[in-house]
PDB file of C-alpha atoms and ligand atoms in Angstrom:
ATOM      1  CA  MET A   1       9.838  -5.829   3.603  1.00 40.00           C
ATOM      2  CA  THR A   2      11.153  -3.675   0.780  1.00 40.00           C
ATOM      3  CA  ASP A   3       9.408  -0.657  -0.677  1.00 38.00           C
ATOM      4  CA  THR A   4       8.380  -2.645  -3.710  1.00 40.00           C
ATOM      5  CA  MET A   5       6.318  -5.007  -1.558  1.00 48.00           C
ATOM      6  CA  HIS A   6       3.270  -2.859  -1.178  1.00 53.00           C
ATOM      7  CA  LYS A   7       0.728  -4.495   1.067  1.00 65.00           C
ATOM      8  CA  PRO A   8      -2.838  -3.698   0.225  1.00 76.00           C
ATOM      9  CA  GLY A   9      -4.356  -1.816   3.149  1.00 91.00           C
ATOM     10  CA  ILE A  10      -6.850  -3.426   5.500  1.00 96.00           C
ATOM     11  CA  LEU A  11     -10.048  -1.775   6.611  1.00 97.00           C
ATOM     12  CA  TYR A  12     -11.044  -2.390  10.231  1.00 98.00           C
ATOM     13  CA  VAL A  13     -14.549  -1.405  11.262  1.00 98.00           C
ATOM     14  CA  ILE A  14     -15.236  -1.022  14.977  1.00 98.00           C
ATOM     15  CA  SER A  15     -18.827  -0.737  16.125  1.00 97.00           C
ATOM     16  CA  ALA A  16     -20.625  -0.900  19.449  1.00 97.00           C
ATOM     17  CA  PRO A  17     -23.700   0.300  21.248  1.00 96.00           C
ATOM     18  CA  SER A  18     -23.103   3.751  22.729  1.00 93.00           C
ATOM     19  CA  GLY A  19     -21.266   3.512  26.065  1.00 95.00           C
ATOM     20  CA  ALA A  20     -19.579   0.141  25.464  1.00 97.00           C
ATOM     21  CA  GLY A  21     -16.145   1.779  25.318  1.00 96.00           C
ATOM     22  CA  LYS A  22     -15.530   1.883  21.577  1.00 96.00           C
ATOM     23  CA  THR A  23     -14.028   5.401  21.551  1.00 94.00           C
ATOM     24  CA  THR A  24     -11.702   4.561  24.447  1.00 96.00           C
ATOM     25  CA  ILE A  25     -10.449   1.412  22.697  1.00 97.00           C
ATOM     26  CA  PHE A  26     -10.234   3.142  19.313  1.00 96.00           C
ATOM     27  CA  ARG A  27      -8.050   5.994  20.659  1.00 95.00           C
ATOM     28  CA  GLN A  28      -5.712   3.575  22.459  1.00 96.00           C
ATOM     29  CA  LEU A  29      -5.358   1.437  19.374  1.00 96.00           C
ATOM     30  CA  LEU A  30      -4.412   4.417  17.211  1.00 96.00           C
ATOM     31  CA  ALA A  31      -1.844   5.481  19.811  1.00 96.00           C
ATOM     32  CA  ARG A  32      -0.315   2.011  20.061  1.00 95.00           C
ATOM     33  CA  ARG A  33      -0.209   1.137  16.376  1.00 94.00           C
ATOM     34  CA  PRO A  34       1.206   4.053  14.396  1.00 90.00           C
ATOM     35  CA  GLY A  35       0.674   2.128  11.150  1.00 90.00           C
ATOM     36  CA  LEU A  36      -3.071   2.504  11.563  1.00 95.00           C
ATOM     37  CA  CYS A  37      -4.819   5.612  10.399  1.00 94.00           C
ATOM     38  CA  GLU A  38      -8.250   6.901  11.178  1.00 96.00           C
ATOM     39  CA  SER A  39     -10.914   7.592   8.579  1.00 96.00           C
ATOM     40  CA  ILE A  40     -12.244  11.084   9.225  1.00 97.00           C
ATOM     41  CA  SER A  41     -16.008  11.094   8.850  1.00 98.00           C
ATOM     42  CA  PHE A  42     -18.327  13.853   7.715  1.00 98.00           C
ATOM     43  CA  THR A  43     -20.965  15.008  10.170  1.00 97.00           C
ATOM     44  CA  THR A  44     -23.738  17.551  10.519  1.00 97.00           C
ATOM     45  CA  ARG A  45     -23.389  17.766  14.292  1.00 94.00           C
ATOM     46  CA  ALA A  46     -22.059  20.894  15.946  1.00 94.00           C
ATOM     47  CA  MET A  47     -18.378  21.008  16.780  1.00 93.00           C
ATOM     48  CA  ARG A  48     -17.664  20.335  20.464  1.00 90.00           C
ATOM     49  CA  ALA A  49     -15.166  22.360  22.453  1.00 89.00           C
ATOM     50  CA  GLY A  50     -11.650  21.226  21.618  1.00 94.00           C
ATOM     51  CA  GLU A  51     -12.623  19.603  18.314  1.00 93.00           C
ATOM     52  CA  ARG A  52     -11.073  20.708  15.037  1.00 97.00           C
ATOM     53  CA  ASP A  53     -12.568  20.652  11.575  1.00 98.00           C
ATOM     54  CA  GLY A  54     -10.780  18.168   9.307  1.00 97.00           C
ATOM     55  CA  ILE A  55      -9.175  16.411  12.268  1.00 95.00           C
ATOM     56  CA  ASP A  56     -11.992  15.095  14.449  1.00 94.00           C
ATOM     57  CA  TYR A  57     -14.579  15.279  11.692  1.00 96.00           C
ATOM     58  CA  HIS A  58     -15.277  17.192   8.526  1.00 98.00           C
ATOM     59  CA  PHE A  59     -18.069  19.385   9.874  1.00 98.00           C
ATOM     60  CA  VAL A  60     -20.617  20.201   7.188  1.00 98.00           C
ATOM     61  CA  SER A  61     -24.087  21.743   6.984  1.00 98.00           C
ATOM     62  CA  ALA A  62     -27.208  19.602   6.582  1.00 98.00           C
ATOM     63  CA  ALA A  63     -27.517  20.900   3.001  1.00 98.00           C
ATOM     64  CA  GLU A  64     -23.925  19.973   2.163  1.00 98.00           C
ATOM     65  CA  PHE A  65     -24.427  16.493   3.657  1.00 98.00           C
ATOM     66  CA  GLU A  66     -27.617  16.110   1.586  1.00 98.00           C
ATOM     67  CA  ARG A  67     -25.735  17.106  -1.551  1.00 98.00           C
ATOM     68  CA  MET A  68     -23.022  14.513  -0.805  1.00 98.00           C
ATOM     69  CA  ILE A  69     -25.665  11.780  -0.363  1.00 98.00           C
ATOM     70  CA  ALA A  70     -27.214  12.733  -3.724  1.00 98.00           C
ATOM     71  CA  GLU A  71     -23.803  12.574  -5.389  1.00 98.00           C
ATOM     72  CA  GLY A  72     -23.158   9.105  -3.946  1.00 97.00           C
ATOM     73  CA  ALA A  73     -20.146  10.444  -2.058  1.00 98.00           C
ATOM     74  CA  PHE A  74     -20.646   8.131   0.936  1.00 97.00           C
ATOM     75  CA  VAL A  75     -19.911   4.404   1.204  1.00 96.00           C
ATOM     76  CA  GLU A  76     -22.188   4.485   4.228  1.00 97.00           C
ATOM     77  CA  TRP A  77     -24.016   7.089   6.230  1.00 98.00           C
ATOM     78  CA  ALA A  78     -26.461   7.043   9.115  1.00 97.00           C
ATOM     79  CA  GLU A  79     -28.418   9.260  11.409  1.00 96.00           C
ATOM     80  CA  VAL A  80     -27.066   8.771  14.930  1.00 92.00           C
ATOM     81  CA  HIS A  81     -28.651  10.494  17.922  1.00 84.00           C
ATOM     82  CA  GLY A  82     -30.225  13.160  15.695  1.00 88.00           C
ATOM     83  CA  ASN A  83     -27.190  13.996  13.561  1.00 95.00           C
ATOM     84  CA  ARG A  84     -25.885  12.581  10.331  1.00 98.00           C
ATOM     85  CA  TYR A  85     -22.521  10.906   9.959  1.00 98.00           C
ATOM     86  CA  GLY A  86     -20.925   9.406   6.866  1.00 98.00           C
ATOM     87  CA  THR A  87     -17.758   7.827   5.519  1.00 98.00           C
ATOM     88  CA  ALA A  88     -16.657   9.331   2.224  1.00 97.00           C
ATOM     89  CA  ARG A  89     -15.849   6.994  -0.624  1.00 96.00           C
ATOM     90  CA  ALA A  90     -12.931   9.301  -1.521  1.00 96.00           C
ATOM     91  CA  THR A  91     -11.353   8.847   1.940  1.00 95.00           C
ATOM     92  CA  LEU A  92     -11.273   5.062   1.576  1.00 94.00           C
ATOM     93  CA  LEU A  93     -10.112   5.202  -2.048  1.00 93.00           C
ATOM     94  CA  GLN A  94      -7.233   7.481  -1.064  1.00 93.00           C
ATOM     95  CA  ALA A  95      -6.204   5.174   1.815  1.00 92.00           C
ATOM     96  CA  GLY A  96      -6.463   2.185  -0.560  1.00 89.00           C
ATOM     97  CA  ARG A  97      -4.192   3.894  -3.092  1.00 90.00           C
ATOM     98  CA  GLU A  98      -1.660   4.537  -0.351  1.00 91.00           C
ATOM     99  CA  GLY A  99      -1.936   0.935   0.908  1.00 89.00           C
ATOM    100  CA  ARG A 100      -2.778   2.178   4.399  1.00 93.00           C
ATOM    101  CA  ASP A 101      -4.560   0.255   7.146  1.00 95.00           C
ATOM    102  CA  VAL A 102      -7.607   2.228   8.154  1.00 96.00           C
ATOM    103  CA  LEU A 103      -9.706   2.156  11.297  1.00 97.00           C
ATOM    104  CA  LEU A 104     -13.368   3.149  11.064  1.00 97.00           C
ATOM    105  CA  ASP A 105     -15.302   4.144  14.175  1.00 96.00           C
ATOM    106  CA  ILE A 106     -18.883   3.995  12.985  1.00 96.00           C
ATOM    107  CA  ASP A 107     -22.261   3.177  14.419  1.00 96.00           C
ATOM    108  CA  VAL A 108     -23.909  -0.224  14.064  1.00 96.00           C
ATOM    109  CA  GLN A 109     -26.244   0.866  11.206  1.00 95.00           C
ATOM    110  CA  GLY A 110     -23.263   2.136   9.199  1.00 97.00           C
ATOM    111  CA  ALA A 111     -21.317  -1.079   9.776  1.00 97.00           C
ATOM    112  CA  ALA A 112     -24.342  -3.103   8.604  1.00 93.00           C
ATOM    113  CA  GLN A 113     -24.463  -1.002   5.398  1.00 94.00           C
ATOM    114  CA  LEU A 114     -20.770  -1.661   4.744  1.00 95.00           C
ATOM    115  CA  ARG A 115     -21.238  -5.402   5.297  1.00 92.00           C
ATOM    116  CA  ALA A 116     -24.215  -5.449   2.938  1.00 91.00           C
ATOM    117  CA  SER A 117     -22.242  -3.562   0.280  1.00 90.00           C
ATOM    118  CA  GLY A 118     -19.744  -6.432   0.134  1.00 91.00           C
ATOM    119  CA  LEU A 119     -16.822  -4.133   0.955  1.00 91.00           C
ATOM    120  CA  GLU A 120     -13.852  -6.150   2.139  1.00 93.00           C
ATOM    121  CA  ALA A 121     -13.256  -5.231   5.774  1.00 96.00           C
ATOM    122  CA  VAL A 122     -12.694  -6.727   9.196  1.00 98.00           C
ATOM    123  CA  PHE A 123     -15.782  -6.134  11.331  1.00 98.00           C
ATOM    124  CA  ILE A 124     -15.264  -5.910  15.091  1.00 98.00           C
ATOM    125  CA  PHE A 125     -18.132  -5.519  17.555  1.00 98.00           C
ATOM    126  CA  VAL A 126     -17.411  -4.248  21.061  1.00 98.00           C
ATOM    127  CA  LEU A 127     -19.826  -5.440  23.740  1.00 98.00           C
ATOM    128  CA  PRO A 128     -20.125  -4.291  27.343  1.00 98.00           C
ATOM    129  CA  PRO A 129     -19.927  -7.127  29.903  1.00 98.00           C
ATOM    130  CA  GLY A 130     -23.659  -6.695  30.567  1.00 98.00           C
ATOM    131  CA  MET A 131     -26.584  -4.286  30.343  1.00 98.00           C
ATOM    132  CA  ALA A 132     -26.126  -3.019  33.911  1.00 98.00           C
ATOM    133  CA  ALA A 133     -22.472  -2.187  33.163  1.00 98.00           C
ATOM    134  CA  LEU A 134     -23.562  -0.402  29.986  1.00 98.00           C
ATOM    135  CA  ARG A 135     -26.022   1.747  31.927  1.00 97.00           C
ATOM    136  CA  GLN A 136     -23.334   2.499  34.507  1.00 97.00           C
ATOM    137  CA  ARG A 137     -20.866   3.597  31.827  1.00 96.00           C
ATOM    138  CA  LEU A 138     -23.437   5.798  30.129  1.00 96.00           C
ATOM    139  CA  SER A 139     -24.255   7.491  33.442  1.00 96.00           C
ATOM    140  CA  GLY A 140     -20.614   7.619  34.558  1.00 95.00           C
ATOM    141  CA  ARG A 141     -19.577   9.456  31.399  1.00 89.00           C
ATOM    142  CA  ASN A 142     -21.657  12.415  32.572  1.00 86.00           C
ATOM    143  CA  THR A 143     -22.419  13.527  29.043  1.00 82.00           C
ATOM    144  CA  ASP A 144     -26.056  12.473  28.677  1.00 85.00           C
ATOM    145  CA  SER A 145     -29.319  13.266  30.427  1.00 90.00           C
ATOM    146  CA  PRO A 146     -31.397  10.401  31.930  1.00 94.00           C
ATOM    147  CA  ASP A 147     -33.814  10.336  28.971  1.00 94.00           C
ATOM    148  CA  VAL A 148     -30.927  10.239  26.490  1.00 91.00           C
ATOM    149  CA  ILE A 149     -29.414   7.356  28.488  1.00 94.00           C
ATOM    150  CA  GLU A 150     -32.781   5.551  28.346  1.00 96.00           C
ATOM    151  CA  ARG A 151     -32.929   6.012  24.563  1.00 93.00           C
ATOM    152  CA  ARG A 152     -29.368   4.697  24.189  1.00 94.00           C
ATOM    153  CA  MET A 153     -30.164   1.675  26.382  1.00 96.00           C
ATOM    154  CA  ASN A 154     -33.200   0.900  24.191  1.00 95.00           C
ATOM    155  CA  ASN A 155     -31.194   1.284  20.985  1.00 94.00           C
ATOM    156  CA  ALA A 156     -28.474  -0.943  22.447  1.00 97.00           C
ATOM    157  CA  VAL A 157     -30.857  -3.919  22.586  1.00 97.00           C
ATOM    158  CA  SER A 158     -31.428  -3.933  18.809  1.00 95.00           C
ATOM    159  CA  GLU A 159     -27.830  -2.954  18.026  1.00 96.00           C
ATOM    160  CA  ILE A 160     -26.438  -5.864  20.045  1.00 97.00           C
ATOM    161  CA  ARG A 161     -28.481  -8.281  17.915  1.00 96.00           C
ATOM    162  CA  GLU A 162     -26.300  -7.230  14.949  1.00 94.00           C
ATOM    163  CA  ALA A 163     -23.167  -8.523  16.699  1.00 96.00           C
ATOM    164  CA  ALA A 164     -23.737 -12.043  15.332  1.00 95.00           C
ATOM    165  CA  GLY A 165     -22.946 -10.814  11.797  1.00 93.00           C
ATOM    166  CA  PHE A 166     -19.550  -9.358  12.699  1.00 96.00           C
ATOM    167  CA  ASP A 167     -16.207 -11.164  12.285  1.00 97.00           C
ATOM    168  CA  TYR A 168     -15.138 -10.632  15.900  1.00 98.00           C
ATOM    169  CA  ILE A 169     -16.821  -9.854  19.191  1.00 98.00           C
ATOM    170  CA  VAL A 170     -14.726  -8.230  21.919  1.00 98.00           C
ATOM    171  CA  VAL A 171     -16.222  -7.956  25.393  1.00 98.00           C
ATOM    172  CA  ASN A 172     -14.910  -4.797  27.006  1.00 98.00           C
ATOM    173  CA  ASP A 173     -14.887  -5.874  30.631  1.00 98.00           C
ATOM    174  CA  GLU A 174     -11.331  -5.176  31.732  1.00 98.00           C
ATOM    175  CA  LEU A 175     -10.176  -2.323  29.460  1.00 98.00           C
ATOM    176  CA  GLU A 176      -6.528  -3.364  28.990  1.00 98.00           C
ATOM    177  CA  GLN A 177      -7.617  -6.882  28.056  1.00 98.00           C
ATOM    178  CA  ALA A 178     -10.123  -5.558  25.512  1.00 98.00           C
ATOM    179  CA  ILE A 179      -7.522  -3.279  23.895  1.00 98.00           C
ATOM    180  CA  ALA A 180      -5.040  -6.176  23.740  1.00 98.00           C
ATOM    181  CA  THR A 181      -7.685  -8.366  22.089  1.00 98.00           C
ATOM    182  CA  VAL A 182      -8.467  -5.792  19.397  1.00 98.00           C
ATOM    183  CA  GLU A 183      -4.746  -5.288  18.839  1.00 97.00           C
ATOM    184  CA  ALA A 184      -4.308  -9.063  18.486  1.00 98.00           C
ATOM    185  CA  ILE A 185      -7.068  -9.111  15.854  1.00 98.00           C
ATOM    186  CA  VAL A 186      -5.358  -6.320  13.927  1.00 97.00           C
ATOM    187  CA  ILE A 187      -2.026  -8.174  13.992  1.00 95.00           C
ATOM    188  CA  ALA A 188      -3.503 -11.570  13.095  1.00 97.00           C
ATOM    189  CA  GLU A 189      -5.491 -10.176  10.170  1.00 96.00           C
ATOM    190  CA  LYS A 190      -2.294  -8.841   8.630  1.00 93.00           C
ATOM    191  CA  ALA A 191      -0.811 -12.358   8.636  1.00 94.00           C
ATOM    192  CA  ARG A 192      -3.755 -13.950   6.808  1.00 95.00           C
ATOM    193  CA  THR A 193      -2.534 -16.226   4.019  1.00 94.00           C
ATOM    194  CA  ASN A 194      -4.428 -14.450   1.242  1.00 90.00           C
ATOM    195  CA  ARG A 195      -2.872 -11.134   2.277  1.00 90.00           C
ATOM    196  CA  MET A 196       0.642 -12.554   2.703  1.00 92.00           C
ATOM    197  CA  LEU A 197       0.517 -14.228  -0.736  1.00 91.00           C
ATOM    198  CA  GLU A 198       0.257 -10.796  -2.299  1.00 87.00           C
ATOM    199  CA  VAL A 199       3.411  -9.486  -0.702  1.00 88.00           C
ATOM    200  CA  LEU A 200       5.825 -12.393  -0.289  1.00 92.00           C
ATOM    201  CA  PRO A 201       8.874 -12.436  -2.577  1.00 92.00           C
ATOM    202  CA  ALA A 202       8.340 -14.171  -5.922  1.00 91.00           C
ATOM    203  CA  GLU A 203      11.286 -16.477  -5.148  1.00 94.00           C
ATOM    204  CA  PHE A 204       9.049 -18.464  -2.771  1.00 94.00           C
ATOM    205  CA  GLY A 205       6.941 -19.486  -5.730  1.00 92.00           C
ATOM    206  CA  LEU A 206       3.713 -18.950  -3.798  1.00 92.00           C
ATOM    207  CA  LYS A 207       0.876 -17.753  -5.938  1.00 75.00           C
ATOM    208  CA  SER A 208      -1.995 -15.578  -4.782  1.00 63.00           C
ATOM    209  CA  SER A 209      -5.231 -17.567  -4.642  1.00 53.00           C
ATOM    210  CA  ARG A 210      -7.187 -14.417  -5.537  1.00 50.00           C
TER     211      ARG A 210
HETATM  212  P1  ADP B 301     -18.504   4.618  23.375  1.00 96.21           P
HETATM  213  O1  ADP B 301     -17.508   5.298  22.474  1.00 96.21           O
HETATM  214  O2  ADP B 301     -18.662   3.178  23.023  1.00 96.21           O
HETATM  215  O3  ADP B 301     -19.806   5.321  23.473  1.00 96.21           O
HETATM  216  P2  ADP B 301     -16.727   5.423  25.579  1.00 96.21           P
HETATM  217  O4  ADP B 301     -15.383   5.014  25.062  1.00 96.21           O
HETATM  218  O5  ADP B 301     -17.063   6.872  25.599  1.00 96.21           O
HETATM  219  O6  ADP B 301     -17.896   4.583  24.851  1.00 96.21           O
HETATM  220  O7  ADP B 301     -16.855   4.808  27.052  1.00 96.21           O
HETATM  221  C1  ADP B 301     -18.014   5.037  27.841  1.00 96.21           C
HETATM  222  C2  ADP B 301     -17.571   5.252  29.309  1.00 96.21           C
HETATM  223  O8  ADP B 301     -17.142   4.002  29.837  1.00 96.21           O
HETATM  224  C3  ADP B 301     -16.401   6.222  29.447  1.00 96.21           C
HETATM  225  O9  ADP B 301     -16.599   6.990  30.617  1.00 96.21           O
HETATM  226  C4  ADP B 301     -15.195   5.287  29.581  1.00 96.21           C
HETATM  227  O10 ADP B 301     -14.160   5.886  30.331  1.00 96.21           O
HETATM  228  C5  ADP B 301     -15.790   4.099  30.327  1.00 96.21           C
HETATM  229  N1  ADP B 301     -15.145   2.798  30.009  1.00 96.21           N
HETATM  230  C6  ADP B 301     -14.666   2.372  28.824  1.00 96.21           C
HETATM  231  N2  ADP B 301     -14.166   1.119  28.930  1.00 96.21           N
HETATM  232  C7  ADP B 301     -14.348   0.742  30.209  1.00 96.21           C
HETATM  233  C8  ADP B 301     -14.042  -0.449  30.969  1.00 96.21           C
HETATM  234  N3  ADP B 301     -13.460  -1.512  30.402  1.00 96.21           N
HETATM  235  N4  ADP B 301     -14.368  -0.477  32.267  1.00 96.21           N
HETATM  236  C9  ADP B 301     -14.962   0.587  32.858  1.00 96.21           C
HETATM  237  N5  ADP B 301     -15.282   1.748  32.232  1.00 96.21           N
HETATM  238  C10 ADP B 301     -14.979   1.825  30.913  1.00 96.21           C
HETATM  239  P1  5GP B 302     -19.920  11.428  18.285  1.00 96.21           P
HETATM  240  O1  5GP B 302     -20.915  12.477  17.872  1.00 96.21           O
HETATM  241  O2  5GP B 302     -19.997  11.119  19.746  1.00 96.21           O
HETATM  242  O3  5GP B 302     -18.525  11.772  17.814  1.00 96.21           O
HETATM  243  O4  5GP B 302     -20.307  10.082  17.534  1.00 96.21           O
HETATM  244  C1  5GP B 302     -21.566   9.531  17.690  1.00 96.21           C
HETATM  245  C2  5GP B 302     -21.652   8.204  16.970  1.00 96.21           C
HETATM  246  O5  5GP B 302     -21.511   8.382  15.553  1.00 96.21           O
HETATM  247  C3  5GP B 302     -20.577   7.186  17.368  1.00 96.21           C
HETATM  248  O6  5GP B 302     -21.247   5.939  17.624  1.00 96.21           O
HETATM  249  C4  5GP B 302     -19.737   7.048  16.141  1.00 96.21           C
HETATM  250  O7  5GP B 302     -19.207   5.741  15.994  1.00 96.21           O
HETATM  251  C5  5GP B 302     -20.726   7.330  15.041  1.00 96.21           C
HETATM  252  N1  5GP B 302     -20.059   7.736  13.800  1.00 96.21           N
HETATM  253  C6  5GP B 302     -18.996   8.554  13.677  1.00 96.21           C
HETATM  254  N2  5GP B 302     -18.651   8.670  12.384  1.00 96.21           N
HETATM  255  C7  5GP B 302     -19.507   7.900  11.684  1.00 96.21           C
HETATM  256  C8  5GP B 302     -19.651   7.594  10.287  1.00 96.21           C
HETATM  257  O8  5GP B 302     -18.920   8.052   9.416  1.00 96.21           O
HETATM  258  N3  5GP B 302     -20.680   6.764   9.956  1.00 96.21           N
HETATM  259  C9  5GP B 302     -21.524   6.221  10.874  1.00 96.21           C
HETATM  260  N4  5GP B 302     -22.470   5.395  10.429  1.00 96.21           N
HETATM  261  N5  5GP B 302     -21.418   6.485  12.187  1.00 96.21           N
HETATM  262  C10 5GP B 302     -20.412   7.309  12.582  1.00 96.21           C
END
């Protein structure tokens, strides 16, 4: 492809109940596909050890987050486990201008908001192989107390019901297989006819159906 053939960027939204393995898959995908970039969310939660402002998240105060909501700065936002998280409209607009493919790691409520807004994106839902495996992963991660795990298990039941509205469902049983499946989705989406019609040389005489 030449420089003049700018492909419009694709937005991939990955969602899952907590503990399904979304972060693990997300990180691997970013490492394996350098063309993908990550949308950096805004959050009110405290910075964890090793995290950096502007890289892991844009860490803001509750008041600042509130101000951004009032200004309509978010395409979606949600309260997740007691903290607020949001995707800034400006981040997506910037990526769109640059024609970049963007990966969004957001919770199920946020993904549902994006779907409802009619935003063009590829929605991927990551499922655990079963509820017992989900509980095991939540406990095995050693980051949450038993009552927090219980709350996440309860939330998972209603979150999983949302999976039917997504474009793809990936069961994260064997990790390598799940990563390969998400990667295959990313590759296949780029070859969709409506996207290719926008970038193929004019000499083919193919017109965009858009
Ligand atoms: P999420 O981001 O969805 O909350 P994580 O990526 O943090 O989930 O994964 C939860 C835990 O499960 C982590 O300890 C991770 O190493 C483990 N895990 C992820 N995928 C698998 C898998 N396919 N098989 C077994 N354990 C997994
Ligand atoms: P963590 O605090 O562990 O980094 O993230 C907690 C949860 O917040 C994860 O499920 C993550 O996907 C979600 N999250 C992160 N950024 C956003 C965002 O911008 N919007 C929404 N709705 N959820 C987000």
